[in-house]
Short mmCIF file of C-alpha atoms in Angstrom, two decimals:
data_model
loop_
_atom_site.label_atom_id
_atom_site.label_comp_id
_atom_site.label_asym_id
_atom_site.label_seq_id
_atom_site.Cartn_x
_atom_site.Cartn_y
_atom_site.Cartn_z
CA MET A 1 0.07 -0.10 -0.02
CA LEU A 2 1.25 3.62 -0.89
CA VAL A 3 0.11 6.44 1.20
CA ILE A 4 0.75 9.95 -0.11
CA GLY A 5 0.34 13.05 2.37
CA PHE A 6 2.06 16.09 4.08
CA SER A 7 2.31 13.90 7.27
CA THR A 8 1.47 10.17 6.67
CA ARG A 9 3.29 8.61 10.26
CA ASN A 10 -0.12 7.74 11.66
CA ILE A 11 -1.39 6.43 8.49
CA VAL A 12 1.36 3.80 7.64
CA CYS A 13 1.96 2.84 11.27
CA SER A 14 -1.52 1.76 11.21
CA GLY A 15 -1.14 -0.32 8.10
CA SER A 16 2.24 -2.04 9.05
CA ARG A 17 0.46 -2.96 12.49
CA ALA A 18 -2.38 -4.22 10.55
CA GLY A 19 0.00 -6.69 8.43
CA TYR A 20 0.39 -4.53 5.24
CA ASN A 21 3.69 -3.65 3.45
CA MET A 22 3.68 0.10 3.53
CA TYR A 23 5.33 2.81 1.42
CA THR A 24 5.00 6.39 1.54
CA ILE A 25 5.45 10.05 0.20
CA ASP A 26 5.37 12.60 2.55
CA ALA A 27 6.97 15.81 3.72
CA PHE A 28 8.96 14.71 6.96
CA SER A 29 10.00 11.24 6.94
CA ASP A 30 9.99 11.13 10.54
CA GLN A 31 11.92 8.05 12.25
CA ASP A 32 8.82 5.88 13.01
CA THR A 33 7.29 6.56 9.68
CA ILE A 34 10.61 5.09 8.00
CA ASP A 35 10.50 2.21 10.48
CA CYS A 36 6.98 1.48 9.42
CA CYS A 37 7.52 1.24 5.95
CA ILE A 38 9.41 -0.68 3.35
CA ALA A 39 10.46 2.43 1.46
CA THR A 40 9.75 6.33 1.73
CA LYS A 41 10.26 9.26 -0.36
CA GLU A 42 10.08 12.89 0.88
CA LEU A 43 8.06 15.45 -1.06
CA PRO A 44 10.37 18.12 -2.76
CA HIS A 45 10.45 21.24 -0.47
CA GLU A 46 9.50 23.72 -3.16
CA LEU A 47 6.65 21.89 -4.56
CA ASP A 48 3.14 23.92 -4.65
CA ILE A 49 0.62 21.50 -4.28
CA ARG A 50 -1.87 23.57 -6.45
CA SER A 51 0.31 23.77 -8.87
CA LYS A 52 -0.60 22.30 -12.50
CA ASP A 53 2.84 20.31 -12.39
CA ALA A 54 2.42 18.60 -8.87
CA ALA A 55 0.47 16.05 -10.03
CA GLU A 56 3.00 14.86 -12.77
CA ILE A 57 5.97 15.33 -9.92
CA ILE A 58 4.44 12.88 -7.61
CA ILE A 59 3.52 10.43 -10.38
CA ASP A 60 6.76 10.36 -11.16
CA MET A 61 7.93 10.11 -7.59
CA ILE A 62 5.36 7.01 -7.45
CA ARG A 63 6.79 5.25 -10.61
CA SER A 64 10.36 5.53 -9.12
CA PHE A 65 9.23 2.81 -6.34
CA ASP A 66 9.13 0.50 -9.33
CA VAL A 67 6.56 -1.48 -7.24
CA ASP A 68 3.06 -3.05 -8.22
CA PHE A 69 0.73 -1.70 -5.06
CA ASP A 70 -2.15 -3.03 -4.26
CA ALA A 71 -3.65 0.72 -3.91
CA ILE A 72 -3.10 4.27 -3.32
CA VAL A 73 -4.23 5.99 -0.07
CA PRO A 74 -4.39 9.65 -0.15
CA GLY A 75 -3.80 11.50 3.18
CA SER A 76 -4.10 15.06 4.06
CA GLY A 77 -3.35 17.74 1.18
CA PHE A 78 -3.58 15.17 -1.52
CA GLU A 79 -7.27 14.21 -1.33
CA VAL A 80 -8.29 15.28 -4.87
CA MET A 81 -5.06 15.15 -6.66
CA ASP A 82 -5.64 13.59 -9.79
CA LEU A 83 -3.50 9.99 -9.94
CA THR A 84 -6.03 8.41 -12.65
CA SER A 85 -3.30 7.71 -15.16
CA LEU A 86 -1.45 5.09 -12.84
CA PRO A 87 -2.96 1.40 -12.82
CA TRP A 88 -3.91 1.16 -9.20
CA ALA A 89 -7.07 1.70 -7.01
CA ILE A 90 -7.51 4.97 -5.10
CA LEU A 91 -8.89 4.40 -1.84
CA ALA A 92 -10.73 7.74 -1.18
CA SER A 93 -13.92 9.24 -1.85
CA ASP A 94 -15.42 10.74 -5.16
CA PRO A 95 -13.32 13.65 -5.80
CA LYS A 96 -16.20 15.87 -6.32
CA ASN A 97 -17.80 15.00 -2.95
CA ILE A 98 -14.39 16.04 -1.52
CA GLN A 99 -14.16 19.30 -3.04
CA MET A 100 -17.16 20.44 -1.78
CA VAL A 101 -16.66 19.53 1.91
CA GLN A 102 -13.32 20.70 1.95
CA ASP A 103 -14.87 24.35 0.65
CA LYS A 104 -16.18 25.46 4.30
CA LEU A 105 -18.43 27.68 2.36
CA ALA A 106 -20.20 25.10 0.24
CA LEU A 107 -19.94 22.93 3.05
CA SER A 108 -22.21 25.82 5.21
CA HIS A 109 -24.62 25.84 2.49
CA LYS A 110 -25.14 21.96 2.41
CA LEU A 111 -25.40 22.26 6.20
CA SER A 112 -28.15 24.58 5.78
CA GLU A 113 -30.00 22.67 3.11
CA LEU A 114 -30.00 19.77 5.65
CA GLU A 115 -31.12 21.69 8.56
CA LEU A 116 -28.22 20.54 10.52
CA PRO A 117 -26.41 23.04 13.34
CA HIS A 118 -23.52 24.89 12.55
CA PRO A 119 -22.18 28.36 12.97
CA HIS A 120 -23.53 31.02 10.54
CA VAL A 121 -21.05 31.37 7.51
CA TYR A 122 -20.65 34.74 5.76
CA GLU A 123 -20.56 34.64 1.83
CA SER A 124 -17.38 36.64 1.98
CA VAL A 125 -14.56 38.50 4.50
CA ASP A 126 -15.78 41.90 3.18
CA ASP A 127 -19.43 41.28 4.29
CA GLU A 128 -20.43 43.48 7.38
CA PRO A 129 -20.98 40.89 10.48
CA ASP A 130 -24.15 40.97 12.16
CA LYS A 131 -22.36 40.62 15.52
CA PHE A 132 -18.60 40.14 16.58
CA PRO A 133 -16.94 38.35 17.32
CA VAL A 134 -16.13 36.47 14.35
CA MET A 135 -13.63 33.76 12.84
CA ILE A 136 -11.65 34.49 10.00
CA LYS A 137 -10.01 31.28 8.47
CA PRO A 138 -9.04 29.83 5.06
CA ARG A 139 -11.85 28.26 3.40
CA LYS A 140 -9.82 25.09 2.46
CA ALA A 141 -6.97 24.74 4.89
CA GLY A 142 -7.22 22.98 8.32
CA GLY A 143 -5.03 22.82 11.20
CA GLY A 144 -6.10 26.12 12.72
CA ILE A 145 -2.70 27.90 12.03
CA LEU A 146 -4.13 30.53 10.40
CA ASN A 147 -7.10 30.98 11.93
CA ARG A 148 -7.78 34.42 13.69
CA MET A 149 -10.54 36.01 15.78
CA ALA A 150 -11.65 39.36 15.30
CA CYS A 151 -14.15 41.31 18.08
CA ASN A 152 -14.54 44.56 15.73
CA GLU A 153 -13.54 45.94 12.21
CA GLN A 154 -10.18 46.92 12.83
CA GLN A 155 -9.07 43.31 14.30
CA LEU A 156 -11.39 42.02 11.30
CA SER A 157 -9.25 43.94 8.66
CA ARG A 158 -6.05 43.62 10.56
CA ALA A 159 -6.93 39.28 10.75
CA VAL A 160 -7.27 39.21 6.82
CA ARG A 161 -4.23 40.90 5.97
CA ASP A 162 -2.28 38.81 8.91
CA ILE A 163 -3.38 35.63 6.92
CA LEU A 164 -2.68 36.77 3.61
CA LYS A 165 0.90 37.77 4.53
CA ASN A 166 1.54 34.36 6.33
CA GLU A 167 0.17 32.54 3.26
CA PRO A 168 0.91 34.97 -0.08
CA SER A 169 -0.66 32.28 -2.27
CA PHE A 170 -4.16 32.99 -0.74
CA THR A 171 -6.61 35.71 -1.94
CA ARG A 172 -9.37 37.15 -0.26
CA ASN A 173 -11.35 34.69 -2.03
CA ASP A 174 -9.67 31.84 -0.51
CA LEU A 175 -10.78 33.22 3.19
CA MET A 176 -14.08 32.88 5.08
CA MET A 177 -16.01 34.36 7.63
CA GLN A 178 -17.50 32.68 10.32
CA GLU A 179 -19.63 33.73 13.45
CA PHE A 180 -17.56 32.62 16.52
CA THR A 181 -18.99 30.04 18.76
CA LEU A 182 -17.69 29.31 22.05
CA GLY A 183 -17.86 25.98 23.31
CA GLU A 184 -15.84 22.82 23.75
CA PRO A 185 -14.16 21.31 20.58
CA ALA A 186 -14.71 17.70 19.75
CA SER A 187 -15.03 15.66 16.61
CA VAL A 188 -16.40 12.10 15.63
CA SER A 189 -14.23 9.23 13.61
CA LEU A 190 -16.38 7.15 11.15
CA ILE A 191 -15.93 4.56 8.90
CA ALA A 192 -18.15 4.58 5.82
CA ILE A 193 -19.19 2.29 2.83
CA LYS A 194 -21.85 2.86 0.25
CA ASP A 195 -24.53 2.33 2.13
CA LYS A 196 -23.72 2.36 5.43
CA VAL A 197 -22.09 4.71 8.21
CA VAL A 198 -20.74 3.72 11.76
CA ALA A 199 -19.46 5.85 14.11
CA VAL A 200 -16.54 4.40 15.96
CA ALA A 201 -15.40 7.34 18.50
CA VAL A 202 -16.07 10.56 19.71
CA ASN A 203 -13.04 12.59 20.75
CA GLU A 204 -12.26 15.72 22.48
CA GLN A 205 -10.11 18.03 21.06
CA LEU A 206 -7.23 19.97 21.91
CA ILE A 207 -6.87 23.37 20.32
CA GLY A 208 -4.84 26.11 21.17
CA THR A 209 -3.67 24.46 24.22
CA PRO A 210 -1.44 26.80 26.34
CA TRP A 211 1.30 24.30 27.78
CA LEU A 212 2.24 23.06 24.24
CA THR A 213 1.93 26.04 21.28
CA ARG A 214 1.30 30.00 21.70
CA MET A 215 -1.07 29.83 18.74
CA GLU A 216 -4.88 30.33 19.82
CA PHE A 217 -6.38 28.04 17.65
CA ALA A 218 -3.75 25.42 16.36
CA TYR A 219 -4.86 21.86 16.67
CA CYS A 220 -2.84 20.26 19.23
CA GLY A 221 -3.90 16.81 19.29
CA ASN A 222 -6.72 14.67 20.97
CA ILE A 223 -8.38 12.78 24.07
CA THR A 224 -10.42 9.79 23.38
CA PRO A 225 -13.14 9.28 24.53
CA TYR A 226 -14.68 12.81 24.53
CA GLU A 227 -16.48 12.92 27.86
CA GLY A 228 -19.37 15.42 27.49
CA LYS A 229 -23.17 14.69 27.67
CA TYR A 230 -23.72 15.42 23.68
CA ALA A 231 -21.62 12.49 22.38
CA GLU A 232 -24.17 10.31 21.20
CA GLU A 233 -26.01 13.19 19.24
CA MET A 234 -23.02 13.88 17.82
CA CYS A 235 -22.73 10.10 16.32
CA LYS A 236 -26.23 10.50 15.15
CA ILE A 237 -25.61 13.88 13.44
CA SER A 238 -22.57 12.37 11.67
CA GLU A 239 -23.64 9.42 10.73
CA LYS A 240 -26.79 11.34 9.05
CA LEU A 241 -24.45 13.74 7.30
CA ILE A 242 -21.71 11.34 5.97
CA SER A 243 -24.51 9.41 4.39
CA GLU A 244 -25.84 12.38 2.82
CA LEU A 245 -22.40 13.68 1.59
CA GLY A 246 -21.46 10.30 0.08
CA LEU A 247 -18.01 10.16 1.47
CA LEU A 248 -16.29 6.74 1.98
CA GLY A 249 -13.69 4.91 4.41
CA SER A 250 -12.56 6.76 7.30
CA VAL A 251 -13.73 10.15 7.53
CA GLY A 252 -14.24 12.75 10.69
CA ILE A 253 -16.67 15.72 11.69
CA ASP A 254 -15.27 18.44 13.82
CA PHE A 255 -17.77 20.31 16.41
CA ILE A 256 -17.91 22.69 18.75
CA VAL A 257 -20.18 21.72 21.76
CA THR A 258 -21.79 24.99 22.93
CA LYS A 259 -24.23 25.07 26.05
CA ASP A 260 -27.28 24.50 23.91
CA GLY A 261 -25.86 21.53 21.80
CA PRO A 262 -23.06 20.44 19.22
CA GLU A 263 -22.78 22.59 15.94
CA ILE A 264 -20.76 21.36 12.89
CA ILE A 265 -17.55 23.04 12.16
CA GLU A 266 -16.03 20.99 9.43
CA VAL A 267 -15.86 17.57 7.43
CA ASN A 268 -12.43 15.66 6.92
CA PRO A 269 -12.68 13.23 3.94
CA ARG A 270 -9.62 11.56 4.94
CA PHE A 271 -7.59 9.89 7.88
CA GLN A 272 -7.88 12.43 11.02
CA GLY A 273 -5.26 13.61 13.64
CA SER A 274 -7.47 11.67 16.07
CA MET A 275 -6.28 8.36 14.54
CA ASP A 276 -3.90 7.38 17.22
CA THR A 277 -6.21 7.98 20.05
CA VAL A 278 -9.02 6.25 18.67
CA GLU A 279 -6.84 3.32 17.73
CA MET A 280 -5.44 3.06 21.48
CA ALA A 281 -8.67 3.67 23.05
CA THR A 282 -11.01 0.99 21.23
CA GLY A 283 -8.64 -1.50 19.76
CA ILE A 284 -10.10 -0.85 16.22
CA ASN A 285 -7.00 -0.39 13.19
CA LEU A 286 -8.60 2.53 11.18
CA PHE A 287 -6.44 1.41 8.36
CA ASP A 288 -7.61 -1.70 8.18
CA ALA A 289 -11.31 -0.52 8.60
CA HIS A 290 -10.58 2.11 5.80
CA VAL A 291 -9.28 -0.42 3.20
CA LYS A 292 -11.90 -2.84 4.00
CA ALA A 293 -14.81 0.05 3.69
CA PHE A 294 -13.56 0.15 0.02
CA GLN A 295 -14.44 -4.05 0.15
CA GLY A 296 -17.83 -2.96 1.28
CA LYS A 297 -17.32 -3.88 4.93
CA THR A 298 -17.98 -1.97 8.09
CA PRO A 299 -17.31 -2.58 11.64
CA GLN A 300 -20.53 -4.11 12.85
CA LYS A 301 -21.44 -1.24 15.54
CA TYR A 302 -20.33 1.33 17.91
CA ARG A 303 -17.36 0.13 19.79
CA LYS A 304 -17.10 0.49 23.50
CA VAL A 305 -13.83 2.49 24.58
CA GLN A 306 -11.35 0.37 26.49
CA ARG A 307 -9.81 3.18 27.82
CA SER A 308 -8.72 6.72 27.86
CA ALA A 309 -5.86 7.63 25.40
CA GLY A 310 -4.46 11.08 24.32
CA ARG A 311 -1.91 12.57 21.90
CA CYS A 312 -0.77 15.89 22.23
CA ILE A 313 1.77 17.80 19.77
CA ILE A 314 4.65 20.20 21.25
CA TYR A 315 4.67 23.23 18.99
CA ALA A 316 8.38 24.90 18.85
CA ASP A 317 8.54 28.42 21.15
CA LYS A 318 11.69 29.27 18.92
CA GLU A 319 13.60 27.73 16.39
CA ILE A 320 15.63 24.49 17.68
CA ARG A 321 17.87 22.02 15.87
CA ILE A 322 17.33 18.08 17.26
CA ASP A 323 20.51 16.41 17.64
CA ALA A 324 21.17 12.96 18.34
CA HIS A 325 21.65 13.16 22.61
CA VAL A 326 18.10 14.96 22.34
CA LEU A 327 16.35 12.45 20.24
CA LYS A 328 17.87 9.64 22.51
CA GLU A 329 16.68 11.65 25.46
CA MET A 330 13.03 12.13 23.94
CA ARG A 331 12.47 8.52 22.94
CA LYS A 332 12.33 7.72 26.91
CA GLN A 333 9.05 8.80 26.73
CA ARG A 334 5.95 7.50 24.74
CA VAL A 335 6.51 9.71 21.60
CA ALA A 336 5.40 9.47 17.69
CA ASP A 337 6.22 11.65 14.79
CA ILE A 338 9.91 11.36 15.53
CA PRO A 339 12.31 13.87 13.53
CA GLN A 340 15.39 12.94 11.98
CA HIS A 341 18.87 13.88 13.60
CA GLY A 342 19.58 17.12 12.27
CA TYR A 343 15.52 18.56 11.85
CA VAL A 344 15.09 21.97 12.77
CA ALA A 345 11.76 22.99 13.86
CA PHE A 346 11.09 26.51 13.14
CA LYS A 347 9.23 28.67 15.58
CA ASP A 348 5.62 27.63 15.58
CA LYS A 349 5.97 24.37 13.83
CA PRO A 350 5.40 20.74 15.45
CA VAL A 351 8.21 19.41 17.02
CA ILE A 352 7.25 15.99 18.27
CA SER A 353 3.96 13.85 19.57
CA VAL A 354 3.52 12.49 22.92
CA LEU A 355 0.96 9.52 23.27
CA GLN A 356 -0.57 8.29 26.53
CA THR A 357 -3.41 5.94 27.87
CA GLY A 358 -5.12 6.06 31.45
CA MET A 359 -8.15 4.89 33.29
CA ASN A 360 -9.62 8.18 32.35
CA ARG A 361 -9.46 11.69 31.02
CA SER A 362 -7.72 12.78 34.01
CA ASP A 363 -4.80 10.28 34.25
CA VAL A 364 -4.21 11.00 30.33
CA ILE A 365 -4.03 14.66 30.66
CA ASP A 366 -1.63 14.34 33.49
CA SER A 367 0.55 12.17 32.07
CA LEU A 368 0.93 14.02 28.94
CA LYS A 369 1.61 17.22 30.68
CA ARG A 370 4.20 15.51 32.73
CA ASP A 371 5.91 13.95 29.31
CA SER A 372 5.50 17.20 27.34
CA GLU A 373 7.25 19.25 30.20
CA ASN A 374 10.02 16.85 30.43
CA ILE A 375 10.47 16.82 26.72
CA LYS A 376 10.66 20.52 26.67
CA ARG A 377 13.21 20.96 29.19
CA ILE A 378 15.54 18.30 27.25
CA ILE A 379 14.80 20.31 23.76
CA TYR A 380 15.49 23.71 25.12
CA GLU A 381 18.29 22.68 27.86
CA MET A 382 20.39 20.32 25.31
CA SER A 383 19.55 21.57 21.66
#
């Protein structure tokens, strides 16, 4: 199996545990990615995924493996790349369905049509908001790093300028404005086939967690299961929505859980960042479930969690270089996304992930905080 994405470690390691021979093309070539693969290739640093020749470059890289793959699994950033000239099956949803849900403005129109709860989305960042605060974010990018909140007109103008400065390839049409909704961030992980959708886990999301990052809305990891009171309702909403959208395989829906109930934020038509915690908490192998979904097979039912599990992502407070001694010390913790010797993590970029399990959320959070503090001390004292 070949996996292509900007970061594929959780996908290829899941596939390896399920007994598949894994290959990958990604941007990081982390040590644990390499350990789980027969062979890996690193994406060119200068590659613009939106350029006309990007698909041709990737196809040449795929052919250079000189392997007859069983299938290709697109990960984040490559869900709609045209690889149909290759002779192998593509285990992904219909590109038209993916493009619709990845455009948060188009998705909001669909959610309104289905009368499903979601924050109000404006047609343009140049519209006059009915009320503040509002959230400005990319229409077709995730991760939260570029998200900005605005509480007045001046902050709104500043937020738009700041995002365009940080991502020069964007125009104002690449941005969207959304009602800012207070609540707990959560997600539902699902497996879908043509005529059946099964929610396999509800997850708490760690967003802008102060002991992991200085970025207010950056994705920092997950805790599985989500322990709030709306978990069952989110599962029902998610199964209905994914059925309507016609997505297949492993997919996820992000929510904000308000005092009045859950509201849909976005849909991820691919493997999600919660993959580690879902697998650790439930015992389900999501890669194997994804492959079998394209054979018309789904898990029989929602699987009760066996334990609590957490993953957190440590972001760099300043530019740091990871040397062999730092790597050796970090490996004493339960870590993932392990960088190569000599890796430079720039300010506000991810360094490494920490994984933990426990009897409940409190146990997991305490362990993640402890291990994260140990790793940050190692990084900043020794690098």
